[in-house]
XYZ file of C-alpha atoms in Angstrom:
341
model
C 165.613 92.367 32.020
C 168.268 89.858 31.014
C 167.459 88.060 34.231
C 164.079 86.913 32.921
C 165.710 84.774 30.285
C 165.849 81.047 30.882
C 168.943 79.699 32.576
C 170.485 78.205 29.442
C 174.046 78.392 30.619
C 174.099 75.693 33.322
C 176.823 73.126 32.887
C 175.632 69.515 32.839
C 176.272 68.091 36.295
C 175.188 64.555 37.299
C 173.594 65.636 40.578
C 171.840 68.576 38.955
C 170.522 66.513 36.055
C 168.808 64.118 38.453
C 166.953 67.021 40.078
C 165.874 68.774 36.912
C 164.832 65.877 34.677
C 161.433 65.929 36.308
C 160.186 69.275 37.690
C 157.609 67.451 39.809
C 160.327 65.474 41.541
C 162.281 68.708 42.055
C 159.278 70.284 43.770
C 158.500 67.238 45.908
C 161.683 65.330 46.826
C 161.102 61.834 48.083
C 162.238 60.125 51.201
C 163.328 63.152 53.183
C 165.861 64.194 50.555
C 166.827 67.843 50.724
C 164.775 70.080 48.459
C 166.554 71.832 45.601
C 167.757 75.331 46.475
C 166.572 76.534 43.077
C 163.223 78.351 43.017
C 160.403 76.655 41.108
C 160.684 79.099 38.193
C 164.411 78.382 37.885
C 163.896 74.617 38.053
C 161.337 74.785 35.256
C 163.676 76.844 33.115
C 166.601 74.505 33.726
C 164.401 71.493 32.950
C 163.470 73.004 29.613
C 167.115 73.625 28.894
C 167.988 70.029 29.744
C 165.611 68.884 27.032
C 166.631 71.370 24.376
C 170.361 71.537 25.101
C 172.533 74.318 26.498
C 174.168 77.012 24.452
C 173.406 80.366 22.961
C 174.400 83.937 23.492
C 173.284 84.018 27.127
C 175.612 81.134 27.966
C 178.437 83.133 26.406
C 177.483 86.156 28.510
C 177.116 84.202 31.762
C 180.507 82.518 31.284
C 182.266 85.629 29.989
C 185.311 87.141 31.686
C 183.489 90.338 32.791
C 180.779 88.306 34.563
C 183.368 86.073 36.210
C 185.188 89.251 37.240
C 181.969 90.549 38.816
C 181.604 87.231 40.683
C 185.171 87.565 41.975
C 184.507 91.139 43.131
C 181.403 90.049 45.042
C 183.211 87.072 46.618
C 186.155 89.276 47.608
C 183.870 91.891 49.169
C 182.047 89.187 51.113
C 185.246 87.482 52.308
C 187.186 90.650 53.116
C 184.373 92.477 54.902
C 182.887 89.522 56.765
C 179.449 91.017 56.185
C 176.360 88.933 55.431
C 175.501 88.742 51.761
C 173.001 91.592 51.849
C 175.727 93.811 53.333
C 178.303 92.587 50.819
C 175.981 93.449 47.914
C 175.349 96.875 49.436
C 179.064 97.506 50.035
C 180.066 96.399 46.530
C 177.428 98.633 44.950
C 178.458 101.680 46.975
C 182.158 101.179 46.191
C 181.608 100.624 42.460
C 179.227 103.553 42.103
C 181.495 105.809 44.159
C 184.778 104.812 42.536
C 183.613 104.360 38.936
C 180.342 106.069 38.082
C 180.645 109.169 40.309
C 183.849 110.417 38.606
C 182.339 109.632 35.203
C 179.140 111.477 36.149
C 181.200 114.482 37.237
C 183.071 114.349 33.902
C 179.732 114.177 32.075
C 178.549 117.342 33.845
C 181.898 118.975 33.052
C 181.480 118.315 29.323
C 177.819 119.344 29.277
C 178.623 122.590 31.113
C 181.264 123.495 28.528
C 178.821 122.692 25.722
C 176.172 124.852 27.408
C 178.602 127.768 27.654
C 179.278 127.486 23.916
C 175.620 128.041 22.995
C 175.776 131.886 22.830
C 178.797 131.664 20.535
C 177.090 129.030 18.399
C 173.952 131.174 18.084
C 176.052 134.180 17.081
C 177.875 132.143 14.435
C 174.573 130.777 13.144
C 173.129 134.270 12.780
C 176.120 135.629 10.849
C 176.419 132.498 8.705
C 172.738 132.707 7.797
C 173.237 136.255 6.580
C 176.350 135.358 4.574
C 174.664 132.376 2.927
C 171.663 134.543 2.017
C 173.925 137.115 0.351
C 175.921 134.462 -1.487
C 172.748 132.679 -2.617
C 171.414 135.959 -4.029
C 174.699 136.649 -5.845
C 175.114 133.163 -7.310
C 171.447 132.371 -7.831
C 171.341 129.375 -5.524
C 168.080 127.577 -4.944
C 166.652 127.378 -1.417
C 167.706 123.764 -1.204
C 171.320 124.479 -2.168
C 171.454 127.424 0.236
C 170.063 125.313 3.045
C 172.493 122.454 2.455
C 175.405 124.891 2.293
C 174.336 126.480 5.570
C 173.972 123.140 7.353
C 177.286 121.762 6.077
C 179.209 124.895 7.016
C 177.488 125.194 10.395
C 178.265 121.590 11.227
C 181.941 122.155 10.441
C 182.151 125.360 12.484
C 180.453 123.781 15.513
C 182.799 120.786 15.315
C 185.744 123.163 15.319
C 184.385 124.809 18.461
C 184.064 121.414 20.170
C 187.651 120.552 19.208
C 188.887 123.963 20.380
C 187.302 123.548 23.834
C 187.760 119.746 23.944
C 184.098 119.158 24.774
C 182.526 117.034 22.076
C 179.072 115.965 23.367
C 179.842 112.315 22.616
C 182.301 112.366 25.521
C 179.339 112.897 27.831
C 178.055 109.417 26.902
C 181.077 107.637 28.419
C 179.088 107.188 31.646
C 176.407 105.170 29.844
C 178.923 102.942 28.056
C 180.538 102.054 31.400
C 177.578 102.027 33.771
C 175.183 99.924 31.690
C 177.599 97.004 31.054
C 178.649 97.067 34.715
C 174.976 96.866 35.744
C 174.413 93.916 33.394
C 177.543 92.000 34.498
C 176.733 92.432 38.186
C 173.126 91.344 37.636
C 174.155 88.209 35.727
C 176.798 87.399 38.342
C 174.197 87.586 41.119
C 171.866 85.412 39.068
C 174.644 82.852 38.710
C 175.061 82.842 42.479
C 171.324 82.706 43.170
C 170.695 79.730 40.876
C 173.845 77.810 41.800
C 175.256 78.237 38.325
C 178.276 80.345 39.192
C 181.288 79.275 37.183
C 183.568 79.014 40.188
C 184.271 76.260 42.679
C 182.355 78.154 45.383
C 179.229 78.578 43.273
C 176.910 76.191 45.088
C 178.119 77.169 48.570
C 177.359 80.793 47.691
C 173.831 79.796 46.712
C 173.362 78.115 50.081
C 174.705 81.183 51.867
C 172.340 83.431 49.911
C 169.336 81.449 51.115
C 170.032 82.826 54.599
C 171.965 85.942 53.627
C 169.097 88.415 53.579
C 167.650 90.735 56.197
C 164.267 92.064 57.318
C 161.504 90.510 55.219
C 163.778 89.105 52.478
C 165.842 86.525 54.370
C 166.248 84.277 51.308
C 168.129 86.212 48.613
C 167.579 83.419 46.073
C 163.779 83.746 46.331
C 161.415 86.323 44.880
C 160.184 89.195 47.039
C 156.566 88.172 47.502
C 155.786 91.458 49.290
C 156.828 93.481 46.216
C 158.453 96.046 48.530
C 161.859 95.827 46.826
C 160.481 95.935 43.241
C 158.203 98.897 43.990
C 161.073 100.719 45.724
C 163.244 100.260 42.628
C 160.517 101.754 40.422
C 159.854 104.686 42.773
C 163.519 105.677 43.047
C 164.003 105.447 39.283
C 160.939 107.655 38.796
C 162.385 110.159 41.279
C 165.593 110.327 39.239
C 163.596 110.943 36.057
C 161.453 113.643 37.663
C 164.462 115.446 39.135
C 166.030 115.527 35.691
C 162.761 116.716 34.125
C 162.318 119.499 36.700
C 165.850 120.781 36.135
C 165.551 120.785 32.355
C 164.034 124.021 31.084
C 162.728 124.485 27.562
C 162.803 120.821 26.596
C 162.445 119.927 22.944
C 159.764 117.549 21.741
C 162.333 114.785 21.362
C 163.535 115.276 24.951
C 159.926 115.141 26.131
C 159.425 111.824 24.326
C 162.628 110.447 25.868
C 161.457 111.515 29.338
C 158.110 109.751 28.846
C 159.921 106.643 27.574
C 162.217 106.502 30.615
C 159.198 106.967 32.889
C 157.546 103.969 31.227
C 160.720 101.876 31.609
C 160.876 102.798 35.315
C 157.315 101.574 35.819
C 157.935 98.392 33.810
C 160.951 97.629 35.991
C 158.560 96.930 38.879
C 157.003 93.714 37.453
C 160.380 92.726 36.011
C 162.018 93.062 39.433
C 159.232 90.943 40.921
C 160.303 87.965 38.764
C 164.017 87.791 39.666
C 165.819 86.718 42.872
C 165.910 89.229 45.713
C 169.704 89.440 45.501
C 169.408 91.045 42.070
C 166.582 93.379 43.118
C 168.602 94.428 46.173
C 171.505 95.316 43.867
C 169.162 97.265 41.575
C 167.720 99.125 44.559
C 171.161 100.034 45.938
C 172.368 101.079 42.494
C 169.298 103.273 41.896
C 169.620 104.854 45.341
C 173.284 105.650 44.662
C 172.269 107.113 41.301
C 169.730 109.351 43.026
C 172.314 110.424 45.619
C 174.895 111.203 42.931
C 172.321 113.180 40.980
C 171.590 115.325 44.021
C 175.275 115.652 44.947
C 176.133 116.939 41.469
C 173.625 119.782 42.009
C 175.706 121.118 44.893
C 177.643 124.290 43.943
C 180.441 123.329 46.321
C 180.852 119.849 44.850
C 180.695 121.189 41.297
C 183.418 123.681 42.172
C 185.481 120.871 43.714
C 185.144 118.919 40.441
C 186.015 122.075 38.454
C 182.746 121.970 36.559
C 182.352 125.354 34.795
C 179.563 127.664 35.880
C 176.655 128.108 33.480
C 173.748 130.523 33.352
C 171.454 127.676 34.465
C 173.353 127.097 37.718
C 171.751 128.194 40.973
C 173.170 129.053 44.380
C 170.222 127.255 46.012
C 169.639 124.174 43.811
C 167.869 122.076 46.443
C 165.507 124.879 47.412
C 164.725 125.471 43.743
C 164.159 121.749 43.236
C 161.677 121.562 46.121
C 159.884 124.652 44.817
C 159.640 123.149 41.328
C 158.402 119.839 42.757
C 155.789 121.632 44.869
C 154.650 123.719 41.900
C 154.372 120.754 39.529
C 152.803 118.136 41.764
C 151.372 119.588 44.974
C 150.061 122.977 43.813
C 148.605 121.498 40.625
C 146.876 118.762 42.617
C 145.418 121.294 45.087
C 144.043 123.408 42.213
C 142.159 120.419 40.815
C 140.108 120.024 44.034
């Protein structure tokens, strides 16, 4: 989504300023001069920036150390592997997701499993505490409000003690989000820098030229948009699959969880038109990242892999998770659809 913002972070360069002062000249170079490698939408954005001046928070992000680090990682993967740029993007995504997010995802499941196993003990404590508070309220003449506040305060303290005892505070399960989301943003901005020739490295413009022929299949130019919409639609479909797998596995969802599921579904659909407005290099990264997320989600359902990661067993675990998933999918989508006809 950050990629839709105007390219406000380009450094003033004499050659670049000549091309972008007049978008019409950029679209129709005179006298056999080589056309600008920037897409029309990028040229228009840069032209607007040339008039209003560079700066702002996006410039700070695009020139930040994490983004430059992401550029270095991509350049190293491309140089070391000798792969074309589409292969380098794929390789970098697989390595980062496998080396960084997969262990964090396993740790997230480890924490959530321990929290799930605490639920019977928490329910037992809640039942006894409710009885004790009722007796004490009757003895001391507490109002319902005072009794309720006392119950909530005491219950919160007792549950926190349980989390400390088992070292499984639910906040630890959010570490994956705090790592994965910034990494996704930095990689996306780095690829945008490459695709628009604005990379803050000496090889920036040569990378842009390489990207114009670094694609494969129908998207040969990784700096251009995917006019077929195959990549954007694929990103949306895979993200929806991830959401549906999570929804099918979650039994007895609360109303809040249902709202969150609907919200993520909407975001997955909105990602399709967003992905259609950014260079194919970024959409390819999003597609690879989403596919790796789907694969990790399925892998973490495996009893053998969960045992390898020492994730505790819970009452919700199944010996045949994939069979159960297919049955739930068939029951929710296929059987329901057949009953409507």
